[in-house]
XYZ file of C-alpha atoms in Angstrom:
738
model
C 19.074 67.290 -53.762
C 16.384 66.738 -51.144
C 13.468 68.216 -53.083
C 11.704 64.974 -53.921
C 12.745 63.656 -57.340
C 12.731 60.063 -56.029
C 9.316 60.695 -54.451
C 7.984 62.149 -57.694
C 9.340 59.175 -59.653
C 8.057 56.724 -57.038
C 4.507 58.078 -57.222
C 4.559 57.699 -60.995
C 6.018 54.173 -60.766
C 3.509 53.023 -58.152
C 0.514 54.418 -60.041
C 1.587 52.713 -63.276
C 2.432 49.457 -61.466
C -0.909 49.223 -59.614
C -2.956 50.206 -62.656
C -1.251 47.556 -64.778
C 0.143 50.064 -67.282
C 3.691 49.028 -66.375
C 4.436 45.351 -65.860
C 8.127 45.556 -66.775
C 10.095 48.338 -65.089
C 13.849 48.971 -65.235
C 15.577 51.505 -62.980
C 19.113 52.401 -64.072
C 21.078 54.227 -61.361
C 24.738 54.720 -60.428
C 26.033 51.782 -58.402
C 26.423 53.950 -55.287
C 22.699 54.786 -55.091
C 21.085 51.498 -56.172
C 20.478 50.479 -52.576
C 19.070 53.935 -51.811
C 16.547 53.449 -54.612
C 15.655 50.033 -53.239
C 15.161 51.392 -49.719
C 13.103 54.400 -50.847
C 10.804 52.245 -52.974
C 10.297 49.846 -50.071
C 9.832 52.402 -47.288
C 7.802 55.015 -49.145
C 5.972 53.013 -51.836
C 5.741 49.468 -50.441
C 7.558 48.036 -53.484
C 10.368 45.582 -52.749
C 12.255 45.343 -56.026
C 15.592 43.558 -56.447
C 19.005 45.060 -57.120
C 21.085 43.365 -59.822
C 24.800 43.517 -59.045
C 26.066 41.675 -62.118
C 25.787 38.191 -60.650
C 22.748 38.004 -58.401
C 19.415 39.606 -57.576
C 18.997 40.846 -54.003
C 15.773 41.906 -52.282
C 15.469 43.700 -48.948
C 14.590 41.290 -46.114
C 10.996 41.719 -45.046
C 8.528 39.747 -42.918
C 6.069 38.917 -45.702
C 8.624 37.613 -48.186
C 8.209 33.943 -49.074
C 11.161 33.745 -51.450
C 14.868 33.887 -50.690
C 16.390 37.347 -50.240
C 18.970 36.703 -52.960
C 19.435 34.388 -55.911
C 22.253 33.859 -58.382
C 21.292 34.647 -61.983
C 23.001 34.435 -65.350
C 23.248 37.251 -67.852
C 20.355 35.642 -69.741
C 18.088 35.531 -66.692
C 18.288 38.708 -64.624
C 16.299 40.890 -67.048
C 13.351 38.480 -66.957
C 12.475 39.907 -63.561
C 9.349 42.124 -63.918
C 10.989 45.025 -62.075
C 14.682 45.425 -61.350
C 17.216 48.061 -60.269
C 20.506 47.832 -62.190
C 23.739 49.812 -62.323
C 23.986 52.354 -65.133
C 27.769 52.067 -64.728
C 27.603 48.342 -65.425
C 24.991 48.268 -68.161
C 26.584 50.965 -70.313
C 29.633 48.786 -70.953
C 29.894 47.429 -74.476
C 29.896 43.810 -73.281
C 26.658 44.336 -71.295
C 24.607 46.557 -73.605
C 23.501 43.601 -75.722
C 21.592 42.137 -72.768
C 19.308 45.171 -72.577
C 19.155 46.131 -76.231
C 18.762 42.703 -77.847
C 18.099 39.895 -75.353
C 15.681 41.482 -72.856
C 11.989 41.795 -73.632
C 10.916 45.425 -74.177
C 10.132 47.451 -71.055
C 7.020 49.399 -70.158
C 8.962 51.991 -68.180
C 12.653 52.829 -67.847
C 13.926 55.308 -65.250
C 17.448 56.710 -65.643
C 18.761 58.365 -62.486
C 21.568 60.966 -62.679
C 20.665 61.370 -66.340
C 23.208 64.165 -66.836
C 25.864 61.424 -67.029
C 24.472 60.631 -70.506
C 26.277 63.262 -72.534
C 28.473 63.841 -75.532
C 32.179 64.377 -75.041
C 33.394 67.978 -74.951
C 29.909 69.403 -75.511
C 29.954 72.886 -76.978
C 33.745 73.008 -77.355
C 35.904 72.929 -80.456
C 36.778 69.337 -79.559
C 33.149 68.188 -79.303
C 32.913 64.466 -79.865
C 30.275 61.787 -80.075
C 28.022 60.367 -77.359
C 29.593 58.681 -74.356
C 28.772 55.065 -73.530
C 25.713 55.861 -71.432
C 24.171 58.162 -74.030
C 24.767 55.487 -76.705
C 22.990 52.944 -74.507
C 20.017 55.244 -73.914
C 19.692 55.989 -77.640
C 19.186 52.267 -78.184
C 16.892 51.764 -75.192
C 14.486 54.561 -76.167
C 13.160 52.249 -78.887
C 12.653 49.395 -76.410
C 10.403 51.083 -73.850
C 6.951 52.663 -73.842
C 7.898 55.197 -71.170
C 11.155 56.921 -70.263
C 11.812 59.079 -67.208
C 15.106 60.960 -66.830
C 16.091 62.250 -63.378
C 18.850 64.507 -62.104
C 19.429 66.700 -59.072
C 22.537 68.161 -60.689
C 22.003 71.654 -62.156
C 21.904 71.485 -65.919
C 22.381 75.059 -67.073
C 24.963 73.749 -69.480
C 25.528 73.884 -73.221
C 22.184 73.604 -75.057
C 23.332 70.522 -76.978
C 23.528 68.533 -73.714
C 19.900 69.339 -72.947
C 18.906 68.535 -76.542
C 20.591 65.127 -76.252
C 18.310 64.233 -73.328
C 15.169 65.746 -74.881
C 15.894 63.767 -78.034
C 15.709 60.552 -75.987
C 12.154 61.531 -75.009
C 11.247 62.510 -78.561
C 11.024 66.051 -79.954
C 9.201 67.336 -83.068
C 11.256 66.891 -86.259
C 11.465 70.683 -86.665
C 13.431 70.745 -83.376
C 16.463 68.792 -84.577
C 19.877 69.454 -83.072
C 20.915 72.195 -85.539
C 17.557 73.971 -85.301
C 17.563 73.729 -81.490
C 21.021 75.332 -81.263
C 20.077 77.943 -83.862
C 16.953 78.861 -81.836
C 18.967 79.774 -78.745
C 21.711 81.380 -80.811
C 19.134 83.804 -82.237
C 17.777 84.513 -78.754
C 21.255 85.614 -77.637
C 20.896 88.676 -79.860
C 19.496 91.861 -78.303
C 17.086 92.306 -81.250
C 16.809 89.533 -83.869
C 16.115 90.479 -87.474
C 12.625 90.092 -88.932
C 13.747 86.956 -90.765
C 15.181 85.481 -87.571
C 11.986 86.346 -85.715
C 10.079 84.404 -88.392
C 12.381 81.414 -87.805
C 11.578 81.472 -84.094
C 7.852 81.714 -84.832
C 8.013 78.634 -87.110
C 9.619 76.673 -84.242
C 6.905 77.959 -81.875
C 4.185 76.681 -84.215
C 5.882 73.259 -84.366
C 5.870 73.120 -80.559
C 2.157 73.913 -80.391
C 1.354 71.285 -83.053
C 3.181 68.634 -81.009
C 2.128 69.569 -77.479
C -0.941 71.790 -77.664
C -1.579 75.520 -77.556
C 0.230 77.909 -75.230
C -2.270 79.517 -72.812
C -2.771 83.257 -72.970
C -1.684 83.453 -69.297
C 1.837 82.404 -70.368
C 2.075 85.430 -72.629
C 0.867 87.681 -69.817
C 3.542 86.323 -67.445
C 6.140 86.830 -70.199
C 5.483 90.581 -70.106
C 2.378 91.305 -72.160
C 0.628 94.369 -70.719
C -2.837 92.795 -70.793
C -4.712 89.697 -71.935
C -5.666 91.583 -75.103
C -2.000 92.309 -75.867
C -1.078 88.718 -74.934
C -3.598 87.347 -77.445
C -2.260 89.731 -80.098
C 1.264 88.364 -79.512
C 0.083 84.743 -79.710
C -1.883 85.433 -82.893
C 1.196 87.025 -84.474
C 3.388 84.022 -83.614
C 0.788 81.555 -84.894
C 0.256 83.320 -88.220
C 2.200 81.883 -91.161
C 2.234 85.388 -92.642
C 4.961 87.677 -91.298
C 2.805 90.830 -91.451
C 1.297 90.546 -87.913
C 4.775 90.094 -86.441
C 6.077 93.171 -88.274
C 3.270 95.176 -86.677
C 4.174 94.323 -83.077
C 5.314 97.279 -80.974
C 8.731 97.215 -79.274
C 7.380 96.156 -75.877
C 5.213 93.469 -77.502
C 8.185 92.154 -79.465
C 10.257 91.878 -76.260
C 7.431 90.013 -74.547
C 7.129 87.736 -77.594
C 10.838 86.904 -77.474
C 10.581 86.054 -73.802
C 7.515 83.917 -74.472
C 9.405 82.097 -77.241
C 12.204 81.287 -74.798
C 9.625 79.790 -72.428
C 7.626 77.902 -75.083
C 9.961 75.204 -76.333
C 9.912 71.398 -75.980
C 11.978 71.987 -72.834
C 8.999 73.514 -71.022
C 6.772 70.600 -72.112
C 9.194 67.776 -71.255
C 11.027 69.044 -68.161
C 9.734 69.420 -64.615
C 12.205 71.387 -62.508
C 12.075 72.070 -58.777
C 14.501 74.472 -57.128
C 14.710 75.736 -53.586
C 13.875 79.198 -54.884
C 10.673 77.845 -56.456
C 9.620 76.114 -53.249
C 10.328 79.277 -51.252
C 8.001 81.094 -53.658
C 5.364 78.378 -53.089
C 5.738 78.866 -49.336
C 5.495 82.655 -49.550
C 2.386 82.330 -51.729
C 0.790 79.989 -49.200
C 0.805 77.003 -51.568
C 2.795 74.779 -49.195
C 3.108 74.916 -45.421
C 6.710 73.694 -45.261
C 9.405 76.410 -45.178
C 12.712 75.903 -47.000
C 15.696 76.480 -44.683
C 18.498 78.935 -45.344
C 22.088 77.694 -45.415
C 24.931 79.086 -43.331
C 28.191 77.702 -44.747
C 31.545 78.114 -43.014
C 35.035 76.966 -44.021
C 37.537 76.173 -41.281
C 41.147 75.976 -42.414
C 43.267 73.734 -40.190
C 46.920 74.622 -39.698
C 49.003 71.458 -39.836
C 51.910 71.072 -37.427
C 55.457 70.933 -38.897
C 55.444 67.155 -38.324
C 52.130 66.764 -40.172
C 53.401 68.934 -43.019
C 56.487 66.734 -43.307
C 54.305 63.622 -43.713
C 51.998 65.385 -46.162
C 54.944 66.522 -48.314
C 56.497 63.053 -48.164
C 53.253 61.524 -49.482
C 53.116 64.176 -52.224
C 56.664 63.333 -53.284
C 56.012 59.575 -53.200
C 52.852 59.934 -55.291
C 54.463 62.023 -58.031
C 57.773 60.115 -58.237
C 56.052 56.703 -58.306
C 53.712 57.902 -61.027
C 56.586 59.377 -63.043
C 58.623 56.170 -63.030
C 55.667 53.948 -63.945
C 55.808 52.453 -67.459
C 53.341 54.068 -69.840
C 51.158 50.956 -69.980
C 50.751 51.020 -66.174
C 50.182 54.756 -65.784
C 46.422 54.436 -65.409
C 46.615 51.774 -62.660
C 49.444 53.508 -60.804
C 47.694 56.876 -61.077
C 44.565 55.397 -59.505
C 46.482 53.937 -56.532
C 48.448 57.157 -56.054
C 45.271 59.263 -55.932
C 43.973 56.938 -53.219
C 46.979 57.960 -51.062
C 46.318 61.638 -51.800
C 42.616 61.477 -50.997
C 43.255 59.604 -47.775
C 45.955 61.905 -46.421
C 43.574 64.805 -47.106
C 40.961 62.975 -45.022
C 43.042 62.061 -41.961
C 46.457 60.752 -41.041
C 44.654 57.771 -39.500
C 43.226 56.901 -42.930
C 46.703 57.279 -44.418
C 48.213 54.886 -41.851
C 45.489 52.322 -42.525
C 46.075 52.544 -46.279
C 49.849 52.251 -45.961
C 49.482 49.114 -43.816
C 47.146 47.508 -46.349
C 49.374 48.483 -49.237
C 52.543 47.263 -47.544
C 50.953 43.836 -47.113
C 50.091 43.839 -50.821
C 53.575 44.892 -51.942
C 55.149 42.255 -49.683
C 52.810 39.697 -51.249
C 51.277 38.694 -47.917
C 47.694 39.813 -48.594
C 45.557 41.218 -51.410
C 44.943 44.415 -49.399
C 42.119 45.591 -51.633
C 40.810 49.110 -51.113
C 37.056 49.374 -50.441
C 35.624 50.043 -53.914
C 32.717 52.157 -52.666
C 35.159 54.502 -50.950
C 37.773 54.744 -53.672
C 36.082 54.502 -57.039
C 36.826 57.595 -59.152
C 34.132 60.253 -59.018
C 34.916 62.096 -62.247
C 31.493 62.311 -63.877
C 33.003 63.031 -67.283
C 34.837 59.707 -67.419
C 33.493 56.554 -69.034
C 36.096 54.459 -67.227
C 33.987 53.481 -64.231
C 35.773 51.026 -61.970
C 34.021 48.169 -60.235
C 35.547 45.766 -57.701
C 37.270 43.703 -60.375
C 38.863 46.702 -62.093
C 40.015 48.194 -58.785
C 41.633 44.900 -57.767
C 43.316 44.643 -61.174
C 44.661 48.191 -60.882
C 46.091 47.434 -57.434
C 47.834 44.278 -58.650
C 49.200 46.071 -61.697
C 50.541 48.972 -59.632
C 52.166 46.853 -56.872
C 55.449 46.040 -58.714
C 56.032 49.753 -59.379
C 55.793 50.707 -55.707
C 58.846 50.657 -53.447
C 58.439 48.620 -50.285
C 61.129 50.602 -48.450
C 59.451 53.911 -49.266
C 56.059 52.677 -48.007
C 57.712 51.465 -44.790
C 59.387 54.861 -44.364
C 56.077 56.696 -44.894
C 54.360 54.369 -42.422
C 57.026 55.026 -39.780
C 56.700 58.780 -40.328
C 52.885 58.736 -40.147
C 52.922 56.370 -37.162
C 55.083 58.778 -35.163
C 52.551 61.617 -35.422
C 50.705 62.658 -32.259
C 46.954 63.380 -32.296
C 45.546 64.683 -35.597
C 45.239 68.499 -35.422
C 42.003 68.441 -37.421
C 40.334 66.280 -34.762
C 40.893 69.058 -32.220
C 39.218 71.526 -34.586
C 36.259 69.153 -34.934
C 35.889 69.076 -31.154
C 35.743 72.867 -31.036
C 33.226 73.027 -33.921
C 30.889 70.545 -32.216
C 31.031 72.551 -28.974
C 30.214 75.769 -30.861
C 27.279 74.171 -32.683
C 25.887 72.848 -29.415
C 26.165 76.274 -27.806
C 24.326 77.791 -30.777
C 21.343 75.467 -30.285
C 22.285 72.685 -32.700
C 22.083 69.743 -30.346
C 22.665 67.127 -33.040
C 25.165 67.031 -35.906
C 26.066 64.689 -38.733
C 29.822 64.341 -39.311
C 30.782 63.057 -42.763
C 33.985 61.472 -43.976
C 34.854 59.528 -47.103
C 36.601 56.690 -45.287
C 35.731 54.085 -42.682
C 39.258 54.353 -41.252
C 38.709 58.057 -40.559
C 35.316 57.318 -39.017
C 36.835 54.670 -36.726
C 39.554 57.104 -35.641
C 37.023 59.861 -34.923
C 34.707 57.729 -32.831
C 37.561 56.649 -30.571
C 38.842 60.219 -30.377
C 35.397 61.548 -29.411
C 35.002 58.802 -26.812
C 38.377 59.762 -25.392
C 37.231 63.330 -24.783
C 34.082 62.183 -23.005
C 31.564 62.125 -25.841
C 29.209 59.180 -25.383
C 26.185 59.977 -27.576
C 27.713 58.673 -30.809
C 26.192 56.593 -33.619
C 28.033 55.333 -36.701
C 26.855 54.408 -40.158
C 29.148 53.030 -42.862
C 29.432 50.205 -45.351
C 29.505 47.895 -42.316
C 26.008 49.054 -41.316
C 24.917 50.874 -38.182
C 26.965 50.742 -34.976
C 26.186 51.844 -31.413
C 28.383 52.069 -28.321
C 27.338 49.680 -25.563
C 27.833 50.111 -21.798
C 30.747 47.668 -21.903
C 32.620 50.029 -24.234
C 32.212 47.829 -27.320
C 30.608 48.774 -30.605
C 27.614 46.665 -31.607
C 26.163 46.385 -35.113
C 22.529 47.456 -35.445
C 20.124 47.830 -38.349
C 19.751 50.909 -40.494
C 16.254 51.382 -39.045
C 17.693 51.285 -35.518
C 20.218 54.002 -36.352
C 17.477 56.205 -37.811
C 15.212 55.665 -34.813
C 17.908 56.302 -32.184
C 19.060 59.509 -33.862
C 15.496 60.739 -34.386
C 14.670 60.069 -30.724
C 17.653 62.168 -29.636
C 19.544 59.235 -28.108
C 22.754 60.438 -29.811
C 24.173 63.893 -30.450
C 26.621 62.859 -33.181
C 26.121 60.605 -36.199
C 29.400 59.683 -37.898
C 28.804 58.684 -41.542
C 30.786 57.660 -44.567
C 29.701 58.644 -48.058
C 29.324 54.988 -48.997
C 26.443 54.400 -46.608
C 24.812 57.795 -46.083
C 22.369 57.685 -49.006
C 18.786 57.509 -47.898
C 19.426 58.723 -44.344
C 17.148 61.750 -44.291
C 17.176 63.747 -41.061
C 15.043 66.882 -41.239
C 15.274 67.229 -37.451
C 19.083 67.597 -37.485
C 20.328 71.107 -38.252
C 24.095 70.754 -38.747
C 26.535 68.934 -41.039
C 30.290 68.881 -40.523
C 32.373 67.766 -43.511
C 35.505 66.345 -41.909
C 37.006 65.908 -45.360
C 36.070 67.234 -48.790
C 35.597 64.877 -51.769
C 37.131 66.046 -55.027
C 33.669 66.155 -56.584
C 31.668 69.019 -54.985
C 28.383 67.345 -55.886
C 29.195 64.630 -53.342
C 29.319 67.335 -50.682
C 25.978 68.615 -51.964
C 24.612 65.081 -51.498
C 25.823 65.120 -47.872
C 24.160 68.458 -47.200
C 21.004 67.077 -48.795
C 20.618 64.654 -45.874
C 19.361 67.587 -43.761
C 18.524 70.331 -46.293
C 15.199 68.773 -47.151
C 11.515 69.556 -47.142
C 10.378 69.490 -43.532
C 13.672 70.715 -42.031
C 12.856 71.939 -38.540
C 15.588 74.605 -38.301
C 15.079 77.928 -40.093
C 18.819 77.945 -40.891
C 21.073 74.930 -41.191
C 24.783 75.059 -40.410
C 27.409 73.512 -42.703
C 31.036 73.511 -41.569
C 33.780 72.343 -43.952
C 37.198 71.383 -42.573
C 40.272 71.801 -44.783
C 44.015 71.422 -44.268
C 45.268 74.910 -45.126
C 47.680 75.155 -48.051
C 46.657 71.912 -49.773
C 45.480 71.693 -53.388
C 41.988 70.676 -52.271
C 41.708 73.594 -49.840
C 42.835 76.098 -52.484
C 40.302 74.816 -55.019
C 37.400 74.872 -52.557
C 38.364 78.315 -51.256
C 38.261 79.588 -54.825
C 34.885 77.960 -55.453
C 33.435 79.512 -52.306
C 34.770 83.019 -52.949
C 33.879 83.076 -56.653
C 30.497 81.360 -56.776
C 29.344 80.855 -53.173
C 29.496 77.072 -53.506
C 27.105 75.171 -51.174
C 25.316 78.379 -50.159
C 23.086 78.041 -53.186
C 22.906 75.614 -56.062
C 25.292 76.369 -58.886
C 23.888 76.359 -62.390
C 26.071 77.521 -65.214
C 29.260 76.210 -63.554
C 28.141 72.577 -63.402
C 30.459 71.580 -66.294
C 33.625 72.619 -64.453
C 32.378 71.039 -61.219
C 31.915 67.764 -63.096
C 35.473 68.000 -64.437
C 36.999 69.004 -61.113
C 37.991 65.501 -59.889
C 39.945 64.934 -63.095
C 41.640 68.339 -62.851
C 42.648 67.766 -59.224
C 43.999 64.322 -60.172
C 46.163 65.859 -62.903
C 47.403 68.491 -60.450
C 48.411 66.155 -57.613
C 50.244 63.723 -59.921
C 52.676 66.460 -61.054
C 56.137 65.912 -59.596
C 57.332 69.458 -60.038
C 55.954 71.958 -57.530
C 55.877 74.722 -60.137
C 53.911 72.462 -62.501
C 51.423 71.723 -59.724
C 50.975 75.444 -59.084
C 50.487 76.101 -62.805
C 47.881 73.316 -63.068
C 46.022 74.810 -60.118
C 46.118 78.282 -61.686
C 44.772 76.843 -64.950
C 41.856 75.244 -63.103
C 41.020 78.501 -61.318
C 41.316 80.482 -64.560
C 38.887 78.072 -66.223
C 36.531 78.563 -63.286
C 36.690 82.351 -63.665
C 36.075 82.109 -67.412
C 32.994 79.954 -66.864
C 31.746 82.277 -64.122
C 32.027 85.281 -66.421
C 30.391 83.581 -69.394
C 27.035 85.048 -70.383
C 24.593 83.377 -72.704
C 20.955 83.156 -73.676
C 20.469 79.555 -72.640
C 19.086 79.426 -69.124
C 17.244 76.293 -68.067
C 15.317 78.070 -65.313
C 14.090 80.628 -67.831
C 13.107 77.853 -70.252
C 11.161 76.012 -67.529
C 9.043 78.651 -65.825
C 7.043 76.771 -63.203
C 3.612 78.214 -62.464
C 2.839 79.052 -58.852
C -0.697 77.732 -59.282
C -0.569 73.968 -58.682
C -2.638 71.785 -60.980
C -5.851 70.317 -59.546
C -5.394 66.915 -57.977
C -8.287 64.444 -57.597
C -9.121 62.981 -54.227
C -7.771 59.426 -53.850
C -10.478 56.736 -53.843
C -8.591 54.900 -51.124
C -6.502 55.960 -48.148
C -4.817 54.284 -45.188
C -7.540 55.368 -42.755
C -10.106 53.479 -44.815
C -7.842 50.429 -44.997
C -7.495 50.511 -41.220
C -11.287 50.299 -40.918
C -11.296 47.304 -43.271
C -8.652 45.480 -41.208
C -10.855 45.841 -38.141
C -13.836 44.251 -39.969
C -13.455 40.420 -40.005
C -16.532 40.162 -42.233
C -14.701 42.077 -44.988
C -11.555 39.945 -44.965
C -11.080 36.938 -47.276
C -11.617 33.525 -45.641
C -8.765 32.136 -43.579
C -7.126 35.468 -42.724
C -6.746 36.169 -39.000
C -6.168 39.726 -37.733
C -5.211 40.482 -34.130
C -4.892 44.082 -32.791
C -1.443 44.824 -31.316
C -1.511 48.590 -30.870
C -2.620 51.790 -32.603
C -2.951 50.805 -36.289
C -0.701 47.780 -35.752
C -1.912 44.184 -36.115
C -0.834 40.583 -36.034
C -1.660 39.100 -39.451
C -1.868 35.426 -40.447
C -2.992 34.256 -43.891
C -3.125 30.763 -45.382
C 0.337 29.645 -46.449
C 2.211 31.821 -43.955
C 4.677 30.038 -41.687
C 4.033 32.443 -38.808
C 2.063 35.550 -37.905
C 3.611 38.824 -39.070
C 3.103 42.447 -38.008
C 1.225 44.759 -40.369
C 0.372 48.434 -40.050
C -1.677 51.103 -41.803
C 0.485 53.902 -40.368
C 2.877 55.140 -43.078
C 5.293 56.852 -40.666
C 5.465 53.774 -38.417
C 6.131 51.593 -41.467
C 8.911 53.849 -42.775
C 10.701 53.649 -39.433
C 10.231 49.875 -39.076
C 10.269 48.586 -42.650
C 12.543 45.667 -41.781
C 10.064 44.157 -39.316
C 6.606 45.385 -40.390
C 4.538 45.188 -43.591
C 2.407 48.088 -44.803
C -1.072 46.725 -45.519
C -1.880 48.473 -48.781
C -2.499 47.575 -52.443
C 0.637 46.270 -54.106
C 2.071 44.971 -50.836
C 3.116 41.326 -50.644
C 0.500 40.417 -47.991
C -2.370 42.492 -49.358
C -5.150 40.276 -50.807
C -5.439 40.466 -54.582
C -8.750 41.080 -56.322
C -9.474 37.364 -56.848
C -8.990 36.584 -53.142
C -11.280 39.445 -52.186
C -13.981 38.402 -54.650
C -13.961 34.837 -53.284
C -14.050 36.022 -49.692
C -17.002 38.383 -50.022
C -19.418 36.496 -52.239
C -22.666 38.421 -52.197
C -20.930 41.289 -50.399
C -19.222 43.723 -52.780
C -18.260 46.407 -50.249
C -14.535 45.677 -50.134
C -14.194 45.321 -53.887
C -16.053 48.583 -54.402
C -13.945 50.409 -51.838
C -10.517 49.081 -52.726
C -10.678 48.341 -56.419
C -12.864 51.208 -57.617
C -9.716 52.936 -58.854
C -9.069 50.151 -61.353
């Protein structure tokens, strides 16, 4: 998270789009990050591509747009758009796959974000099953696109078969089939493979070189060969179809050869992997001038008052008893609604009260009382049962008859009688400590808007005025009259960057894409059941360009709760959030489901046993040793590859804008400020603002256009040719790269 995978993908997309190599592009991303993709493409690559939500296409509003910002489309129409961002959750469903795999024209480029979601069930276990819905979809789509890019910021040091499944989508040599791939790493687990096994590995090495080109001698040197001469001897032995040269390798040469084999697979040719450790090595070697910050993570355990404990236990009892008495056919719906109660009481008692009020209205039949989908959709990455708005609403309706109105009223009375939330007082103390330590600004995260609303009023009540909010409602600022006013996302970013607020309260639903390298502290007011969501929060500040040498992360937990026990175990056993976890990613992905199972148990002893089982599984995974290590298989060189100078840059474009004789006929340009202009072209209803300053554009993308190739107001080649008849300067400058 925060190391530039979207930037890397965006550069590739933009280059292919401008060069004409990709005229049909599909980006598949989880529903929660589709808008983030849209914003990043607009702000950093000047590409305004629509999001498809299942019923309509929606573009970001921008000054140069001549079409409507949204239009309704049928299932037959949406995929005719040249470039579109769609939900991988939606498109993997059986009833939607046909649209992509049969009806849509083939694509030039498909990007799958969070590609680790495409996996087989129970990978590597005795109960290993077939591909999940997303992997089945991608296996069909690989034949309907010229290019495929798979992205993930989730560590993938997992079972080798899961990596093979993704490599297979990209295409691997026939000699590297699933069985051979697994056999390769099984042999490498052995301290000293037999001669026959060594020959097997060498055959696989030769297949890799035939498909992707020769391995450089420098790779053998870095794998442990004592000299270039020895490195060439090792390579010659591996390339020889005869086994005699391999039998003649000395012990040290054989060890170096085995290490080279581990690093010379299709993985190293098809995977680009960036880690914080790699970028620190770049920095230390002088290859980049941006340091990578260290993390200081602290857990604060909040002691609930007896009254708070009574409410918490009452919710626990209500959740388990309601689930137990639900008919089998309604268990799934009731379980979903019950986990909403559990997640919300773990967030704040204010969120619990809000939920109980909504639910009481539903049970009484007075109002639909639908939970916000973006806040409550399950986050178990191993599940194929992804819930959209319709499924959530159906689950709520189905669960309502099982719930007891009197019990909800009793819980609401109990929760309503509580004084101030104890955790809020701890937050106040944490913010004061951070400020005293030199962290003048902090982001405070919560899962729920109700918790955010409670916190902003609490902080106001203790004299805090420099507060900004960002949630599914958009940005909000506190006015002098004491009222909250809605502002744009750009306005929130600008105000916080300018230091006009010390605290930014955020929900998970809206925090994607808010990147604040100048802010050095994150406080997690509540902890999602999926730790990777917390990692996403931290990624808002733990990014390239972070201005603090060490960032502070403070996690607040109610002591003695299931969630607190699980996170305490994760921190003590694997140092969660202090560094990125590799081999334990599988259990982290399963954690939401395990916590759900635990909290739905009625019997306290059963809950304790379920928790112990989860922790035992964690310990077993932590202790597991194996030969498959993704970082070892993808050894990134510290020497960056040469990069050609761009034929065009924004400074040159700025010179062009200031030359009326180089502009096509009819275009009027009026200077407004440093690298900012009023721009009027034939067909425009009014003058718009354009800029050639990338930073200014990123901060003002809703009101300014970046004047660059590919932008909606940038003249195309035909316009330029007509406007400069007999004068080829502009065409030569701008379109030389074509």
